[in-house]
Short mmCIF file of C-alpha atoms and ligand atoms in Angstrom, two decimals:
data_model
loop_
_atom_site.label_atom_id
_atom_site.label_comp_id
_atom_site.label_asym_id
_atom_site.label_seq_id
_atom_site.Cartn_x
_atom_site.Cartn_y
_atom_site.Cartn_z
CA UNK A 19 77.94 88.33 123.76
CA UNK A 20 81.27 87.32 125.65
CA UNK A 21 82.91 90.20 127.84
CA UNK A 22 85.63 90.59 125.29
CA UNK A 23 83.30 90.74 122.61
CA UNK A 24 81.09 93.09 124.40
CA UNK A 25 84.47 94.83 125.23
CA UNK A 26 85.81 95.36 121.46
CA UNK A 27 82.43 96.65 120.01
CA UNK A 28 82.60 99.01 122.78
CA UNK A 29 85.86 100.38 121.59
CA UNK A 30 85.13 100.71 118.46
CA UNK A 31 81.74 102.64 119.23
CA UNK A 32 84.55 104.85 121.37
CA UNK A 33 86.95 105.41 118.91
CA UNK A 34 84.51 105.72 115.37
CA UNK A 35 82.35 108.42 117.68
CA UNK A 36 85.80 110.13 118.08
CA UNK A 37 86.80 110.02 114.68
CA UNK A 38 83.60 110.52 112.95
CA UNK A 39 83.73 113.95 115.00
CA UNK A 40 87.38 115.06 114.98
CA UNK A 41 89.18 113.32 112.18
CA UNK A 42 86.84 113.10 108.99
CA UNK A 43 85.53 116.14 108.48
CA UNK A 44 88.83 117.76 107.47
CA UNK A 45 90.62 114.79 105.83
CA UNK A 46 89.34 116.22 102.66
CA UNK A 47 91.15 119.26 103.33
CA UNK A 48 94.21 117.71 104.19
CA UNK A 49 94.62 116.06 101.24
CA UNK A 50 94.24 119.00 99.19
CA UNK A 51 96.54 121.15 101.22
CA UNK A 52 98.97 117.92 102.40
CA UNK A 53 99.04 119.71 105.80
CA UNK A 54 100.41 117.21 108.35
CA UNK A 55 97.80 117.12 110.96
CA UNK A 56 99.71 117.77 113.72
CA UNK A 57 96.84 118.37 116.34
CA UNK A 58 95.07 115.27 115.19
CA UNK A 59 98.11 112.95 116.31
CA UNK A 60 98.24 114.60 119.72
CA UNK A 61 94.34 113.66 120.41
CA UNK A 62 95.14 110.21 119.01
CA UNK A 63 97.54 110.66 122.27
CA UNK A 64 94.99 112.24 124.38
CA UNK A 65 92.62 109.22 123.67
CA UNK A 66 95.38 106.55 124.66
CA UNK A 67 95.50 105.13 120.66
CA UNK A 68 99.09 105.61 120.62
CA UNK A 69 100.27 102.21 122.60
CA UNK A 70 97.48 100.22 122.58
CA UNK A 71 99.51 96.71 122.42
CA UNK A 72 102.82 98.03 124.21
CA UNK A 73 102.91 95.77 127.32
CA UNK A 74 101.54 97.94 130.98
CA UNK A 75 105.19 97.89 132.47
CA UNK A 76 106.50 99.86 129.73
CA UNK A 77 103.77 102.83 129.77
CA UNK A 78 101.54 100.92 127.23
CA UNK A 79 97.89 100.15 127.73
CA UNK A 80 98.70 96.26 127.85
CA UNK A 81 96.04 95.01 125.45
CA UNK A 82 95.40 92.42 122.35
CA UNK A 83 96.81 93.30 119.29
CA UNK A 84 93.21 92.99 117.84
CA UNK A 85 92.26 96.10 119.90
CA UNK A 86 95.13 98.12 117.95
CA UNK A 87 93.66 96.40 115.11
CA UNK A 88 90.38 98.15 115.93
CA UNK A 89 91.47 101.91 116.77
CA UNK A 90 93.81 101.42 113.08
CA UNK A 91 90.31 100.08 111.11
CA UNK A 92 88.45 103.07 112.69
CA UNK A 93 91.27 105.85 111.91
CA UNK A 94 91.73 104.59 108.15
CA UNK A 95 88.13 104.56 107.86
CA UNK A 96 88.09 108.17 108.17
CA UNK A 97 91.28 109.50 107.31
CA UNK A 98 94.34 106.90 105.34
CA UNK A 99 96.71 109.81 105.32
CA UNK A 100 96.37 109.92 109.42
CA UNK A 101 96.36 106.24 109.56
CA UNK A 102 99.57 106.24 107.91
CA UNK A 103 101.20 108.57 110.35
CA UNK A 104 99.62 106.09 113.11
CA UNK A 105 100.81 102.89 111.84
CA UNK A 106 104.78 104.38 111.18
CA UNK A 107 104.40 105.32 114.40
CA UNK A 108 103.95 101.67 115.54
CA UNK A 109 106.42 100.71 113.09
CA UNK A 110 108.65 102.77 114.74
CA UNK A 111 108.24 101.68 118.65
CA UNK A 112 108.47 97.95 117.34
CA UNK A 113 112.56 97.83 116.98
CA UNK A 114 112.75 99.51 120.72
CA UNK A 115 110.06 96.77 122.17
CA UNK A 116 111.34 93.70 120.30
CA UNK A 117 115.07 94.52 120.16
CA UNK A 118 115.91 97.10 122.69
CA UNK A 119 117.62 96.72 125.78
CA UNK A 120 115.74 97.06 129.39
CA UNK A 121 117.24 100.24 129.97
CA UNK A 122 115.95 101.90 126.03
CA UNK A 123 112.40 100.37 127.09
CA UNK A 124 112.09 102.25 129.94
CA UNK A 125 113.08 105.14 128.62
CA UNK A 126 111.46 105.53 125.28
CA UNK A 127 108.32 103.44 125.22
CA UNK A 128 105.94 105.29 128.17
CA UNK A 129 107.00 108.38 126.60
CA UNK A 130 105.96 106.91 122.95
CA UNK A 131 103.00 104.93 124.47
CA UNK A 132 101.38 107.76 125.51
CA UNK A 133 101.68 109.87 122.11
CA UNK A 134 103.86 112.43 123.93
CA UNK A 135 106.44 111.07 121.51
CA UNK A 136 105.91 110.58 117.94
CA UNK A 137 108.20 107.30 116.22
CA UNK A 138 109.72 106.54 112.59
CA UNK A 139 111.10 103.82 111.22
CA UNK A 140 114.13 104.50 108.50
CA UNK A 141 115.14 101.07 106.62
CA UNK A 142 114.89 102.08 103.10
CA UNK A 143 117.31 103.69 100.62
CA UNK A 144 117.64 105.19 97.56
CA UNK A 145 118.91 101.79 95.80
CA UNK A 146 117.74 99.69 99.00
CA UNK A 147 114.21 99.02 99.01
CA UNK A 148 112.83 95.33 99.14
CA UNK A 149 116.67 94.14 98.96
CA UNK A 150 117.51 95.87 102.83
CA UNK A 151 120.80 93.78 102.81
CA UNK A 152 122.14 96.29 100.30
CA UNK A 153 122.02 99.34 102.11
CA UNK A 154 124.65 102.05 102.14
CA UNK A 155 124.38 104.18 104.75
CA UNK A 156 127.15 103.22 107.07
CA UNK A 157 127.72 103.63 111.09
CA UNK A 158 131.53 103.80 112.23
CA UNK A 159 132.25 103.63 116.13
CA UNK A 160 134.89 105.96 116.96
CA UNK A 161 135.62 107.19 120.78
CA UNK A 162 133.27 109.72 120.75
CA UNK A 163 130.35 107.47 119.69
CA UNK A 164 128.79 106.17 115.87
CA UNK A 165 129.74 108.30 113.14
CA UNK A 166 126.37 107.88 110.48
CA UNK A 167 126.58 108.73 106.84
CA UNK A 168 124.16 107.97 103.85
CA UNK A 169 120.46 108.43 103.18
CA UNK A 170 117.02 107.04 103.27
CA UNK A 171 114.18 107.45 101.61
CA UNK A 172 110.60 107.69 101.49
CA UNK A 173 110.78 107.91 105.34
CA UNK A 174 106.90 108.55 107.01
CA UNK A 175 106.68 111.19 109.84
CA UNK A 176 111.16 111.54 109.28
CA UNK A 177 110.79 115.64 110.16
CA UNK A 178 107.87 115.38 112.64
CA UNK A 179 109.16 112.39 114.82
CA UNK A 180 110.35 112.80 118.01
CA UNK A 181 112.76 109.91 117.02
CA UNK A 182 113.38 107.67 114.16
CA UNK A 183 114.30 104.07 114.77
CA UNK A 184 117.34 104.14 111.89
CA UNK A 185 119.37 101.15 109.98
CA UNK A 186 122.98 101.29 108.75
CA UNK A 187 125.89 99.01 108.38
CA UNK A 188 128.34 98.80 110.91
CA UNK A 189 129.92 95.88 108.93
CA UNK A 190 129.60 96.58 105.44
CA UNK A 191 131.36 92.95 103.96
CA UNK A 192 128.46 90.99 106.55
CA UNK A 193 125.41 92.07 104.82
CA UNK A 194 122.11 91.39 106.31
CA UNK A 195 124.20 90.63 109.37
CA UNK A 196 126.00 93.97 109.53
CA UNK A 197 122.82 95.98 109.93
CA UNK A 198 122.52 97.80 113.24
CA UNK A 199 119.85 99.79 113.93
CA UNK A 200 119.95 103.14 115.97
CA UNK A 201 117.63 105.79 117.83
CA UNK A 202 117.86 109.09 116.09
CA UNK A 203 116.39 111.83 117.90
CA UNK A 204 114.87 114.82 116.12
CA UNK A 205 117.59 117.76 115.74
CA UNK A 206 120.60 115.42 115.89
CA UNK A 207 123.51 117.56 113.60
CA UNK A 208 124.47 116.38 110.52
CA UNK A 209 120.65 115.15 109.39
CA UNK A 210 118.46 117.16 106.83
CA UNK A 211 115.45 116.20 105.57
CA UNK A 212 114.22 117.18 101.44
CA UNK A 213 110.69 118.78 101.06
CA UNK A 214 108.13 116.28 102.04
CA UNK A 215 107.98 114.39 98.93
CA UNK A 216 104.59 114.52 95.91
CA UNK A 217 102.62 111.58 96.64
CA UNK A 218 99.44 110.13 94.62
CA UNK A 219 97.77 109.27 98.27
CA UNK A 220 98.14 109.56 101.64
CA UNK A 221 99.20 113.15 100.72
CA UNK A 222 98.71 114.64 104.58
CA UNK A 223 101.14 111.93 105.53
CA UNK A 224 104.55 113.14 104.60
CA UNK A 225 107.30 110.94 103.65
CA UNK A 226 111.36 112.20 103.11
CA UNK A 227 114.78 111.79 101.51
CA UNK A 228 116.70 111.65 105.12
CA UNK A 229 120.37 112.94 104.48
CA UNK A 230 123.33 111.97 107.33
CA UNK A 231 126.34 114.29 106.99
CA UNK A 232 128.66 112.95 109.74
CA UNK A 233 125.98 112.38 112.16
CA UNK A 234 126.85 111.73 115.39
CA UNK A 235 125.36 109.18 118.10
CA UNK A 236 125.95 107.99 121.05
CA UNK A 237 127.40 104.01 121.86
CA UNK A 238 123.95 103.66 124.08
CA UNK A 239 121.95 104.69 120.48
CA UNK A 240 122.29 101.03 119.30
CA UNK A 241 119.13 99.42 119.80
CA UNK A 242 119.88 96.06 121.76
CA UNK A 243 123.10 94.42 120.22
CA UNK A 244 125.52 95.50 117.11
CA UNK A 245 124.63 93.43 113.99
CA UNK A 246 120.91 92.56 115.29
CA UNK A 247 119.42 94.95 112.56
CA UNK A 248 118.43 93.08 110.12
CA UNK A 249 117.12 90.82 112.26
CA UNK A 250 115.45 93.66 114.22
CA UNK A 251 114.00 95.36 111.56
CA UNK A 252 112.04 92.05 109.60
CA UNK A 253 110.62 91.30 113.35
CA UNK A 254 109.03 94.44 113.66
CA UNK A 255 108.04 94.57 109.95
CA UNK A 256 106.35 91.08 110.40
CA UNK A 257 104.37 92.58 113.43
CA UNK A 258 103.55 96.27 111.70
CA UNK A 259 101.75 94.04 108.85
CA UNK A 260 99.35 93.19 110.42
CA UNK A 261 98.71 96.95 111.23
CA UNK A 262 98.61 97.91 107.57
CA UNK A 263 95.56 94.99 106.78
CA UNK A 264 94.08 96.99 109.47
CA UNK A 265 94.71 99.99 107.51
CA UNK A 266 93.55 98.89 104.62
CA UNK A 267 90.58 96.97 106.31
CA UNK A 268 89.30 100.61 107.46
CA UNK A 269 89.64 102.20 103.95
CA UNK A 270 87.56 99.15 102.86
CA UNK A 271 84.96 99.59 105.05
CA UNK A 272 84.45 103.16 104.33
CA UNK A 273 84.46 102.11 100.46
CA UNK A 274 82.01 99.67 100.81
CA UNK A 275 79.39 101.85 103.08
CA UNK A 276 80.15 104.67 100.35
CA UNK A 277 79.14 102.04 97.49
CA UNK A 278 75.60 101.46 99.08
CA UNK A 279 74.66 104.41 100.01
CA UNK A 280 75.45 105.93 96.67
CA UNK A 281 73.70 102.45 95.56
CA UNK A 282 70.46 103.78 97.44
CA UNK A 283 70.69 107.08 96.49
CA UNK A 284 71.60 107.28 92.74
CA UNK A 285 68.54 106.49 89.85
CA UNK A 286 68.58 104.95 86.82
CA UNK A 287 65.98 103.60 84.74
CA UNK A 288 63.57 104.58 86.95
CA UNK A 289 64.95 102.86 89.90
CA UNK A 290 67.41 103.22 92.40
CA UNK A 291 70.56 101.66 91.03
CA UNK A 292 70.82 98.90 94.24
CA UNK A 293 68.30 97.01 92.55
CA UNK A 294 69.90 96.00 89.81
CA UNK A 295 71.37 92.48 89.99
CA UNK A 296 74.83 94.07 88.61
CA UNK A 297 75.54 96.49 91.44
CA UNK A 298 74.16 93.81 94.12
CA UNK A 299 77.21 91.40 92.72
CA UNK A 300 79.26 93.88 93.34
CA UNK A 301 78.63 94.73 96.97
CA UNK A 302 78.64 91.47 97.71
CA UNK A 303 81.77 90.82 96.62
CA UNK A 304 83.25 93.66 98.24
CA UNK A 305 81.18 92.22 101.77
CA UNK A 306 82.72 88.84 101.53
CA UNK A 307 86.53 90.21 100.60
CA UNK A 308 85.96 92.49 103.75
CA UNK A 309 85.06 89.57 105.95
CA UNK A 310 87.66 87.26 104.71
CA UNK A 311 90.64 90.45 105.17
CA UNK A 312 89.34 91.46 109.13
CA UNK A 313 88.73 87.64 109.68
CA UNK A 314 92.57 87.33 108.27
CA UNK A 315 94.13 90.02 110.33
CA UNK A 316 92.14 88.69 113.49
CA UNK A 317 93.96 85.31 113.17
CA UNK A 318 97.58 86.92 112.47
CA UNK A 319 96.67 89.37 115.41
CA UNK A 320 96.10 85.89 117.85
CA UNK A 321 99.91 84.26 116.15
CA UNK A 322 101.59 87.76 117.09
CA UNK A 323 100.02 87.52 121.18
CA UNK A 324 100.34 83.77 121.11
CA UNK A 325 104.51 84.56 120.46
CA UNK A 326 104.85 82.12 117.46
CA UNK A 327 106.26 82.41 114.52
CA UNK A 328 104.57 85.53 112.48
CA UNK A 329 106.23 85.67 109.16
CA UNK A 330 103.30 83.55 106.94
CA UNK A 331 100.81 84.83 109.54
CA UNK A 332 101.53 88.63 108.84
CA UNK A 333 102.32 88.70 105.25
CA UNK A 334 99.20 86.59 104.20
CA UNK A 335 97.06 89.28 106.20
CA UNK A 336 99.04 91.85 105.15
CA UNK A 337 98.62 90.47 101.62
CA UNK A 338 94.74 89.52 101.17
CA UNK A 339 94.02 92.62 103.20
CA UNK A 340 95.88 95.25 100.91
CA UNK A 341 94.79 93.31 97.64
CA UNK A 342 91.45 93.04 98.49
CA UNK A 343 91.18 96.85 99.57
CA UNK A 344 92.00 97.95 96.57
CA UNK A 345 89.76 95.20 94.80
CA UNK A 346 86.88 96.65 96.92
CA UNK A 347 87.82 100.26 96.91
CA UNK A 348 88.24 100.02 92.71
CA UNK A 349 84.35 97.73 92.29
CA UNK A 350 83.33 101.16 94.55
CA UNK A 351 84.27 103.76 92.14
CA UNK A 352 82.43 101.61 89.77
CA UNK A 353 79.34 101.80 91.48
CA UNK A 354 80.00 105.43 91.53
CA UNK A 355 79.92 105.68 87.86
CA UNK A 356 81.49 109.38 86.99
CA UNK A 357 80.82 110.70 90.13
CA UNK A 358 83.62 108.63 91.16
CA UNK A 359 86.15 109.60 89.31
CA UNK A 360 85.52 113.43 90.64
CA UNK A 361 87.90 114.78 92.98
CA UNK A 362 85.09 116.11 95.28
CA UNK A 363 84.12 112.52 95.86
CA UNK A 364 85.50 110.28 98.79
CA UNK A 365 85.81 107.65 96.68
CA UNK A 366 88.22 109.31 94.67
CA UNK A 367 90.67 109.85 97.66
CA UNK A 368 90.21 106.22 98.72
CA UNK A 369 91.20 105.19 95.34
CA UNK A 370 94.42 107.23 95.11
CA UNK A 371 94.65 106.70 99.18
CA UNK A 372 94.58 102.49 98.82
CA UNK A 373 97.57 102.62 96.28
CA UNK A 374 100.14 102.11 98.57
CA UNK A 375 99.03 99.74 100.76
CA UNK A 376 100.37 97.17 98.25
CA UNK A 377 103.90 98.69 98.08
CA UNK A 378 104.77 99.65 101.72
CA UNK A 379 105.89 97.57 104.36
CA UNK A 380 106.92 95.03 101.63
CA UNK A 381 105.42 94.67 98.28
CA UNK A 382 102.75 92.39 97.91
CA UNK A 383 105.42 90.58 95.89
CA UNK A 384 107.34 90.35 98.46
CA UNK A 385 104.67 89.16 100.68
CA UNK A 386 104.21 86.30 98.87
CA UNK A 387 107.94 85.33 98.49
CA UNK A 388 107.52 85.02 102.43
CA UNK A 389 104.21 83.14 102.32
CA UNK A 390 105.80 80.53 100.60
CA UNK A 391 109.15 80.40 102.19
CA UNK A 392 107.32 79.88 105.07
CA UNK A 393 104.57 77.71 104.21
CA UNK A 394 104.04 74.35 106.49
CA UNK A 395 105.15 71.32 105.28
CA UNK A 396 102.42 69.77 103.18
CA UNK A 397 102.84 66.49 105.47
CA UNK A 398 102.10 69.21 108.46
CA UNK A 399 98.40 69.15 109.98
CA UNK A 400 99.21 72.86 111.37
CA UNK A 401 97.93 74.33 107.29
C1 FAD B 1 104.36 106.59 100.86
C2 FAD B 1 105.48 105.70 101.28
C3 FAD B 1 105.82 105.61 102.63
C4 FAD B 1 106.91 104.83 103.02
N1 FAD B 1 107.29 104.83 104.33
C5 FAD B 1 108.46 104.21 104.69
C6 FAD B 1 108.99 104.34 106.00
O1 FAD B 1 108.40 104.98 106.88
N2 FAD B 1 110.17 103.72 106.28
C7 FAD B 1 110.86 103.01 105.36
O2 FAD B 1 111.92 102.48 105.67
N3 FAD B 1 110.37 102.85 104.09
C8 FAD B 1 109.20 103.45 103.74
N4 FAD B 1 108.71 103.33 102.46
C9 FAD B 1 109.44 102.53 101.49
C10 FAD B 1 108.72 101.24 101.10
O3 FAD B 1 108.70 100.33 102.16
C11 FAD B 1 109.39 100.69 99.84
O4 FAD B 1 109.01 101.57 98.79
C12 FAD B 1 109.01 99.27 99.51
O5 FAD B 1 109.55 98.38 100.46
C13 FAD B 1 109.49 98.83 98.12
O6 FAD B 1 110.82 99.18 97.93
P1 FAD B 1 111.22 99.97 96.58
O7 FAD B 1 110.31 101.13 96.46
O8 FAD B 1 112.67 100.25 96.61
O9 FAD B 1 110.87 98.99 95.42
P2 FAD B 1 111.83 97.84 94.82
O10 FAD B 1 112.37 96.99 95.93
O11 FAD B 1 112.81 98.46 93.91
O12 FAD B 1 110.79 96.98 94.00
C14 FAD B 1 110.34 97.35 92.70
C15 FAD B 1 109.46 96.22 92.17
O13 FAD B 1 110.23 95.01 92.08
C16 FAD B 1 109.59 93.98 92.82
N5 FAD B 1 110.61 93.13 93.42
C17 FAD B 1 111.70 93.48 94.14
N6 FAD B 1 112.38 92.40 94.52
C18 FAD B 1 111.71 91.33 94.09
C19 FAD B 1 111.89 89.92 94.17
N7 FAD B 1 112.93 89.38 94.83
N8 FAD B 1 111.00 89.12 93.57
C20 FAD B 1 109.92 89.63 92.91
N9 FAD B 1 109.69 90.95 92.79
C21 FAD B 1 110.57 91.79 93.37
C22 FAD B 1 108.75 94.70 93.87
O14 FAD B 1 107.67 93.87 94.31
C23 FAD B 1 108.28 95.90 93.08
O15 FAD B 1 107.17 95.54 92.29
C24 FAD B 1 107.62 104.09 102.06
C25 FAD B 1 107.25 104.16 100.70
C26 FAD B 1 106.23 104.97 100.31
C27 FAD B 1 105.92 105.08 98.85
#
């Protein structure tokens, strides 16, 4: 085995130890109670997880995007709701390190790097969701700074981030090019936040209607350059993809070891149900869909550190990951028979758990409205 090979299994030995011991054994329990596991993101801190890709200079630990891949597989294996909190989290220190100025680099990424800052990422709206250019909320520079007013919705980790990387117009007639996005730190005035909203998954990983009454920011809030949000906001989309095919890789893998052990375990007609032909089709479909999805993020992970262009890149991993998850995670509860449709199974969660993956981030609709805006030209060798 190569150094870096030798390298990443010994990570993931690291981090699956870690969360085999600290974060499965009371995801169950989250989900019933939607609890937001506070102490769980602080030892995702404590254990250096929470900038694994965010470059040494600005507090980060400096390496491959594959490595984040590889702490996000192990989390989601465990826990999706938690993985959820990680990956908005990313989302939300991706506007900062691909849009923000020197001076906002150095002084929110080592803080967020570390985990002793928790991030958010606030793009969509009540009647804005895949269509961002037709936002409302509105920012209006006045002398004593940007006046905010709107709301967004559906925002992950809104109440328990320490700031939340926000969009709004600050030229309403420019459209996609009169976004501007803005750090919001927690307890600004003017912001209130609904009950965390009733979710079929992820339900320890709250989400919230975000309300601006006259908010209040400062010029220096603007992350880089007025009108850049749009812009902003698709770049670090593009690169948080590739985080949620991790996601959803993780939740796969823990489907698919559930599916043969039950396979092992579980008797019928005299023999243990991994016999039959049937259930053997199944887990090898479910093996080769996993391969293909991690072999798929691994290659968008190497376009994102190469620096080249990320948009097919991210949304096909994004895409066959997240489809083929819930492909995998479905042919699982199968296997599972009744048992799997119990709410004291695992399976169960993973089912409701897996939903979103296709909706967040981009719908898998969208996705593919970008894979093929963004395909080569068919005269191109680079397919
Ligand atoms: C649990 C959860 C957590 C979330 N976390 C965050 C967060 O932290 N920050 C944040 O900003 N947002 C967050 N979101 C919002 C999420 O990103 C949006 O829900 C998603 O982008 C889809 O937007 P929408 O719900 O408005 O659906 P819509 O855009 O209204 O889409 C509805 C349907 O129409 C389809 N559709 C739309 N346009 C087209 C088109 N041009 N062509 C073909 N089909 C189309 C979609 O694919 C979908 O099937 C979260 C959502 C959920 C449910």
């Amino acid at each position: 085995m190569t150094d870096q090979l030798l390298d990443a299994a010994e990570f993931r030995t690291t981090v699956r130890a870690f969360a085999n011991r600290e974060i499965h054994p009371g995801a169950a329990f989250r989900d019933e109670t939607r609890e937001f596991p506070a102490e769980l993101v602080k030892r995702l801190g404590e254990q250096d997880l929470m900038g694994i890709s965010v470059p040494e200079e600005f507090g980060g630990l400096g390496l491959s995007t594959k490595t984040q891949l590889i702490a996000i597989e192990e989390v989601a294996r465990t826990d999706a709701a938690l993985a959820s909190i990680y990956t908005a989290h990313y989302l939300g220190l991706e506007p900062i390190l691909v849009g923000g100025t020197e001076e906002q680099k150095c002084r929110w990424l080592p803080r967020l790097a570390s985990g002793e800052l928790l991030a958010g990422f606030a793009l969509t709206e009540p009647d804005a969701g895949s269509d961002i250019a037709s936002m409302r909320t509105t920012a209006r520079r006045e002398d004593d700074g940007w006046h905010l007013s709107g709301s967004k919705t559906y925002i992950s980790n809104a109440k328990e981030a320490d700031l939340v990387v926000l969009f709004a117009k600050t030229d309403p007639s420019a459209g996609f090019r009169g976004i501007t996005a803005f750090v919001l730190p927690r307890n600004t005035p003017g912001v209130s936040y609904s009950e965390p909203q009733d979710k079929l998954g992820i339900r320890s990983a709250p989400t919230y209607t975000v309300y601006l009454d006259d908010v209040v920011l400062p010029h220096d809030a603007v992350v880089g350059t007025e009108g850049r949000g749009g812009n902003i906001a698709l770049t670090a989309l593009n690169r948080a993809r590739i985080d949620v095919a991790a996601m959803a890789n993780g939740i796969a893998l823990r489907a698919w070891e559930l599916g043969r052990s039950y396979a092992a375990e579980r008797k019928q007609f005299g023999h243990p149900i991994a016999e039959f032909q049937a259930i053997q089709l199944l887990l090898g479909a479910c093996d080769a869909q996993l391969v293909a999805s991690r072999v798929t993020a691994d290659w968008a992970a190497d376009v994102k550190d190469a620096g080249a262009d990320l948009r097919r890149a991210a949304s096909v991993s994004k895409y066959v990951a997240t489809e083929a998850c819930f492909s995998i995670v479905d042919q699982t509860v199968q296997i599972h028979g009744g048992a799997g449709f119990m709410r004291e199974s695992e399976i169960e969660r993973l089912y409701r758990d897996c939903r979103i993956l296709r909706i967040f981030e981009g719908t898998s609709q969208i996705q593919l409205l970008t894979i093929a805006s963004n395909a080569p030209s068919p005269r191109s060798t680079d397919f």
